[in-house]
Coordinates of C-alpha atoms in Angstrom, one line a residue:
T256 CA 134.0 68.5 72.4
E257 CA 135.9 71.7 71.9
H258 CA 138.1 72.8 74.8
K259 CA 138.9 76.5 75.3
S260 CA 142.3 77.4 76.4
P261 CA 142.8 79.1 79.8
T262 CA 143.8 82.3 78.0
T263 CA 140.6 82.3 75.9
M264 CA 138.5 81.6 79.0
K265 CA 140.1 84.5 80.9
S266 CA 139.5 86.8 78.0
T267 CA 135.9 85.8 77.7
F268 CA 135.4 86.2 81.5
F269 CA 137.1 89.7 81.3
F270 CA 134.7 91.0 78.6
F271 CA 131.8 89.4 80.5
V272 CA 132.7 91.4 83.6
L273 CA 133.1 94.6 81.5
A274 CA 129.7 94.1 80.1
I275 CA 128.2 93.6 83.6
L276 CA 129.9 96.8 84.8
A277 CA 128.7 98.8 81.8
C278 CA 125.1 97.6 82.4
A279 CA 125.4 98.5 86.1
A280 CA 126.8 102.0 85.2
T281 CA 123.9 102.6 82.8
A282 CA 121.4 101.4 85.4
H283 CA 122.8 103.7 88.1
K284 CA 123.4 106.8 85.9
Y285 CA 122.6 109.9 87.9
V286 CA 119.9 112.1 86.5
L287 CA 121.9 115.2 87.2
D288 CA 124.8 115.1 84.9
D289 CA 127.4 118.0 85.1
A290 CA 128.7 117.2 81.6
L291 CA 125.3 117.5 80.1
I292 CA 124.5 120.6 82.1
S293 CA 127.8 122.2 81.0
A294 CA 127.1 121.2 77.3
I295 CA 123.7 122.9 77.4
N296 CA 124.9 126.0 79.0
S297 CA 127.9 126.4 76.7
D298 CA 125.8 125.9 73.5
P299 CA 125.2 129.3 71.8
T300 CA 122.0 128.0 70.3
S301 CA 120.5 127.0 73.7
S302 CA 117.5 129.0 74.7
W303 CA 117.4 127.7 78.3
T304 CA 119.7 127.3 81.3
A305 CA 120.4 123.9 83.0
G306 CA 121.5 123.3 86.6
R307 CA 121.3 121.0 89.5
N308 CA 117.7 121.0 90.9
A309 CA 117.9 119.9 94.5
I310 CA 114.9 117.6 94.3
F311 CA 116.9 115.3 92.1
E312 CA 120.2 115.3 93.9
G313 CA 121.6 111.8 94.3
M314 CA 118.9 110.2 92.2
T315 CA 119.5 107.8 89.4
L316 CA 117.6 108.3 86.1
E317 CA 115.4 105.3 87.0
E318 CA 114.5 106.9 90.4
A319 CA 113.7 110.2 88.7
K320 CA 111.3 108.5 86.3
R321 CA 109.0 108.0 89.3
F322 CA 108.1 111.7 89.0
L323 CA 106.5 111.1 85.6
G324 CA 103.3 109.1 85.1
A325 CA 101.4 110.0 81.9
P326 CA 101.4 107.1 79.5
I327 CA 102.2 108.2 76.0
K328 CA 99.0 107.8 74.0
P329 CA 96.7 110.0 71.9
I330 CA 93.7 111.6 73.7
T331 CA 90.6 109.8 72.3
E332 CA 88.0 110.3 75.0
A333 CA 87.5 114.0 74.5
T334 CA 85.9 116.2 71.7
P335 CA 88.5 117.8 69.4
I336 CA 87.8 121.6 69.0
T337 CA 89.2 124.4 66.9
I338 CA 88.3 127.8 68.4
H339 CA 90.1 131.0 67.7
A340 CA 89.5 134.2 69.6
E341 CA 89.1 137.4 67.6
Q342 CA 92.1 138.8 69.3
I343 CA 94.9 136.7 70.9
P344 CA 97.4 138.9 72.7
D345 CA 101.2 138.4 72.5
S346 CA 101.3 137.5 76.2
F347 CA 98.7 136.2 78.7
D348 CA 99.1 135.0 82.3
S349 CA 96.2 133.5 84.2
R350 CA 97.8 134.7 87.4
D351 CA 97.4 138.3 86.3
Q352 CA 94.0 137.8 84.7
W353 CA 92.4 136.0 87.7
P354 CA 94.4 137.0 90.8
G355 CA 93.9 134.5 93.6
C356 CA 92.4 131.8 91.4
I357 CA 95.6 130.2 90.2
H358 CA 96.6 128.0 93.1
P359 CA 100.2 127.4 94.3
I360 CA 102.7 124.9 92.9
R361 CA 102.3 121.4 94.3
D362 CA 104.6 118.5 94.8
Q363 CA 103.6 115.0 93.7
A364 CA 106.9 113.6 95.1
Q365 CA 107.9 110.0 94.2
C366 CA 104.6 108.8 92.9
G367 CA 103.6 108.8 89.2
S368 CA 100.6 110.9 89.9
C369 CA 101.2 113.9 87.6
W370 CA 98.0 113.0 85.8
A371 CA 95.9 113.5 88.9
F372 CA 97.7 116.6 90.0
A373 CA 97.4 118.4 86.6
A374 CA 93.7 117.5 86.2
S375 CA 92.7 118.4 89.8
E376 CA 94.7 121.7 89.6
V377 CA 93.1 122.8 86.4
L378 CA 89.6 122.0 87.7
S379 CA 90.4 123.8 91.0
D380 CA 91.5 127.0 89.1
R381 CA 88.5 126.8 86.8
F382 CA 86.0 126.5 89.7
C383 CA 87.4 129.7 91.1
I384 CA 87.3 131.5 87.7
A385 CA 83.8 130.3 86.7
S386 CA 82.4 131.3 90.1
N387 CA 84.1 134.7 90.2
G388 CA 86.1 133.6 93.3
A389 CA 83.1 132.2 95.2
T390 CA 84.3 128.6 95.0
N391 CA 88.0 129.0 95.7
L392 CA 89.4 125.7 96.8
V393 CA 92.1 123.1 96.1
L394 CA 90.8 119.8 94.9
S395 CA 92.2 116.4 95.9
P396 CA 94.6 114.5 93.6
Q397 CA 94.7 111.7 96.2
A398 CA 91.0 111.0 95.5
M399 CA 91.9 110.1 91.9
V400 CA 95.1 108.3 92.8
S401 CA 93.4 106.0 95.2
C402 CA 89.8 105.8 93.7
D403 CA 90.0 106.2 89.9
K404 CA 90.1 102.5 88.9
S405 CA 90.3 103.4 85.2
N406 CA 93.8 104.7 85.9
Y407 CA 96.8 103.2 87.8
G408 CA 97.5 105.3 90.9
C409 CA 101.2 105.9 91.4
Q410 CA 102.0 103.9 88.2
G411 CA 100.4 106.6 86.0
G412 CA 97.2 107.6 84.4
Y413 CA 95.5 108.9 81.2
L414 CA 94.6 112.5 80.8
D415 CA 91.2 111.9 79.2
L416 CA 90.2 109.1 81.6
S417 CA 91.0 111.3 84.6
W418 CA 88.7 114.1 83.2
N419 CA 86.0 111.6 82.6
Y420 CA 86.3 110.5 86.2
M421 CA 86.0 114.1 87.4
A422 CA 82.9 114.5 85.3
R423 CA 81.3 111.2 86.3
T424 CA 82.3 110.9 90.0
G425 CA 83.9 114.1 91.0
I426 CA 86.5 114.7 93.7
P427 CA 86.5 116.3 97.2
T428 CA 88.8 119.0 98.4
D429 CA 92.4 118.5 99.3
E430 CA 91.6 119.4 102.9
C431 CA 89.1 116.6 103.0
Y432 CA 91.3 114.0 101.3
P433 CA 94.9 115.1 101.7
Y434 CA 97.8 113.7 99.7
T435 CA 99.5 110.7 101.2
S436 CA 101.0 108.9 98.2
G437 CA 104.3 110.9 98.0
G438 CA 106.3 107.8 99.0
G439 CA 105.0 105.8 96.0
A440 CA 102.0 103.9 97.5
T441 CA 98.7 104.3 95.8
G442 CA 96.7 103.7 99.0
T443 CA 93.2 102.4 99.4
C444 CA 90.1 104.4 98.4
K445 CA 88.4 106.2 101.3
T446 CA 84.7 107.0 101.5
E447 CA 84.8 109.9 103.9
C448 CA 86.9 112.9 104.7
A449 CA 89.9 112.8 107.0
D450 CA 87.8 114.3 109.8
G451 CA 85.0 111.8 109.3
S452 CA 82.6 114.1 107.5
P453 CA 81.0 113.0 104.3
F454 CA 82.5 113.9 100.9
V455 CA 81.3 116.9 99.0
M456 CA 82.1 116.2 95.3
Y457 CA 83.2 118.8 92.8
K458 CA 82.8 117.8 89.2
A459 CA 83.7 118.7 85.6
K460 CA 80.7 119.6 83.6
T461 CA 79.4 116.6 81.6
G462 CA 79.9 117.1 77.8
S463 CA 82.4 119.9 78.3
I464 CA 85.6 117.9 78.0
V465 CA 87.6 119.0 74.9
T466 CA 91.0 118.7 73.4
P467 CA 92.2 121.8 71.4
T468 CA 93.5 121.0 68.0
D469 CA 96.2 123.8 67.5
P470 CA 98.1 126.4 69.4
E471 CA 95.5 129.1 68.8
S472 CA 92.7 126.9 70.1
I473 CA 94.8 126.2 73.3
Q474 CA 95.3 130.0 73.7
T475 CA 91.6 130.7 73.3
A476 CA 90.7 128.0 75.8
I477 CA 93.0 129.5 78.4
Q478 CA 92.0 133.1 77.6
T479 CA 88.2 132.3 77.9
G480 CA 88.1 129.7 80.7
G481 CA 91.4 129.4 82.5
P482 CA 94.3 126.9 82.6
V483 CA 94.4 123.7 80.6
E484 CA 96.1 120.3 81.2
A485 CA 98.7 119.0 78.8
G486 CA 101.1 116.1 78.5
F487 CA 104.5 116.0 76.9
Y488 CA 107.5 113.8 76.3
V489 CA 110.2 114.2 79.0
Y490 CA 113.8 113.7 78.0
N491 CA 116.7 113.3 80.3
D492 CA 117.8 116.9 80.0
F493 CA 114.4 118.3 81.3
F494 CA 115.2 117.2 84.9
S495 CA 118.0 119.8 84.9
Y496 CA 115.9 122.7 83.6
K497 CA 116.4 126.0 85.5
S498 CA 115.1 128.8 83.4
G499 CA 114.5 130.0 79.8
V500 CA 112.5 128.6 76.9
Y501 CA 112.9 124.8 77.1
Q502 CA 113.6 122.8 73.9
H503 CA 114.9 119.2 74.0
K504 CA 118.6 119.3 73.6
S505 CA 120.1 116.0 74.9
G506 CA 119.3 112.7 76.3
S507 CA 116.9 109.8 75.6
L508 CA 113.1 109.7 76.3
A509 CA 112.3 109.2 79.9
G510 CA 108.5 109.0 79.7
G511 CA 105.4 111.1 79.6
H512 CA 104.4 113.8 82.1
A513 CA 101.2 115.8 82.7
I514 CA 101.2 119.5 83.7
K515 CA 99.1 122.7 83.9
V516 CA 99.4 125.4 81.2
I517 CA 98.4 128.8 82.4
G518 CA 99.5 131.2 79.7
W519 CA 102.0 132.3 77.1
G520 CA 104.6 134.9 76.1
V521 CA 107.7 135.8 74.1
D522 CA 111.2 135.6 75.7
D523 CA 113.0 139.0 75.6
A524 CA 116.4 137.3 75.3
S525 CA 115.8 134.6 72.7
K526 CA 112.7 136.2 71.1
L527 CA 111.1 132.7 71.2
P528 CA 107.4 132.2 71.9
Y529 CA 106.6 130.0 74.9
W530 CA 103.9 128.5 77.1
I531 CA 103.9 129.3 80.8
V532 CA 103.6 125.9 82.6
A533 CA 103.1 124.9 86.2
N534 CA 104.9 121.7 87.1
S535 CA 104.1 119.5 90.2
W536 CA 107.7 118.9 91.4
G537 CA 107.6 121.5 94.2
S538 CA 108.6 125.2 94.1
T539 CA 112.4 124.6 94.3
W540 CA 112.5 123.0 90.8
G541 CA 112.9 125.2 87.7
M542 CA 111.5 128.8 88.0
N543 CA 109.8 128.5 91.4
G544 CA 108.0 125.4 90.1
Y545 CA 107.2 126.8 86.7
F546 CA 108.9 126.4 83.3
W547 CA 108.6 127.8 79.8
M548 CA 108.1 125.5 76.9
L549 CA 108.7 126.5 73.2
R550 CA 105.3 127.4 71.7
G551 CA 104.0 126.9 68.2
K552 CA 106.3 123.9 67.2
N553 CA 104.6 121.1 69.1
E554 CA 107.8 120.8 71.2
C555 CA 107.8 117.4 72.9
N556 CA 104.3 116.9 71.6
I557 CA 102.8 119.4 74.1
E558 CA 100.4 121.0 71.6
A559 CA 99.0 117.6 70.5
W560 CA 98.2 116.4 74.0
T561 CA 96.1 119.1 75.6
I562 CA 92.7 118.7 77.4
T563 CA 90.4 120.7 79.5
G564 CA 86.8 121.0 80.7
D565 CA 84.4 123.3 82.4
A566 CA 83.7 123.4 86.2
D567 CA 80.2 122.2 87.0
V568 CA 79.3 125.3 89.1

């Protein structure tokens, strides 16, 4: 039997401890990194500004990943469409086109429920638009988080399956079924409103669920019917987004995230085209809860992972 010398054993133990410390440092890396923020802001090629968003102060990267929740997979349960309007303007904002129908920024908190927020928000806006303001309400993401068994509650959900659920089953209003999963618990499915009254279900129209195949089709879908839902790859630097046209600059892939796209434009400073996107991380993150994503280059896969449907008015 080979016997190691005390010196060799001490050296082995020293490197073992170093390895443990390195792993611990990686596991507890804070998501807001001043060095990364400084590098982005000092890069002359950067089209966006980074900063310390208060919602992520003191959080590790692993903790911040709870704010994601869209598994990265192709959309298969929707009809691909290519539709191009005769005229697509240089800029378009659903908030200006349909005042009062684009509902406020929401906050999913520490539950991977972005898939339910984005889907319910798009359907809420489209109900208002399709009814010319007569059906102006906020629909419940909690109903999908707790009741849509084709998805995984706070552990994430698929964009196409959530739209199929809204067409098949429908969801009540947020007032009827308020959000309670911000702490990370999916909760049990309820069968009546918080005040004891029966559910009134609002549905996506059966057969209307589509996935646009290119940027012009996405623009046409927004211009003719209202906001659409999209998913994209989130990298570490995105958590520090403050303003400007986001392009991935630094950091590894953190996961997939679902959001609401409400329009597009061209940045005066960088001259870059962008999508106007509503996030669900509260109004203190980014530009009052919104961000701009580079348009026309399938940045972070956003243009390949878009879905929408009509409100069943």
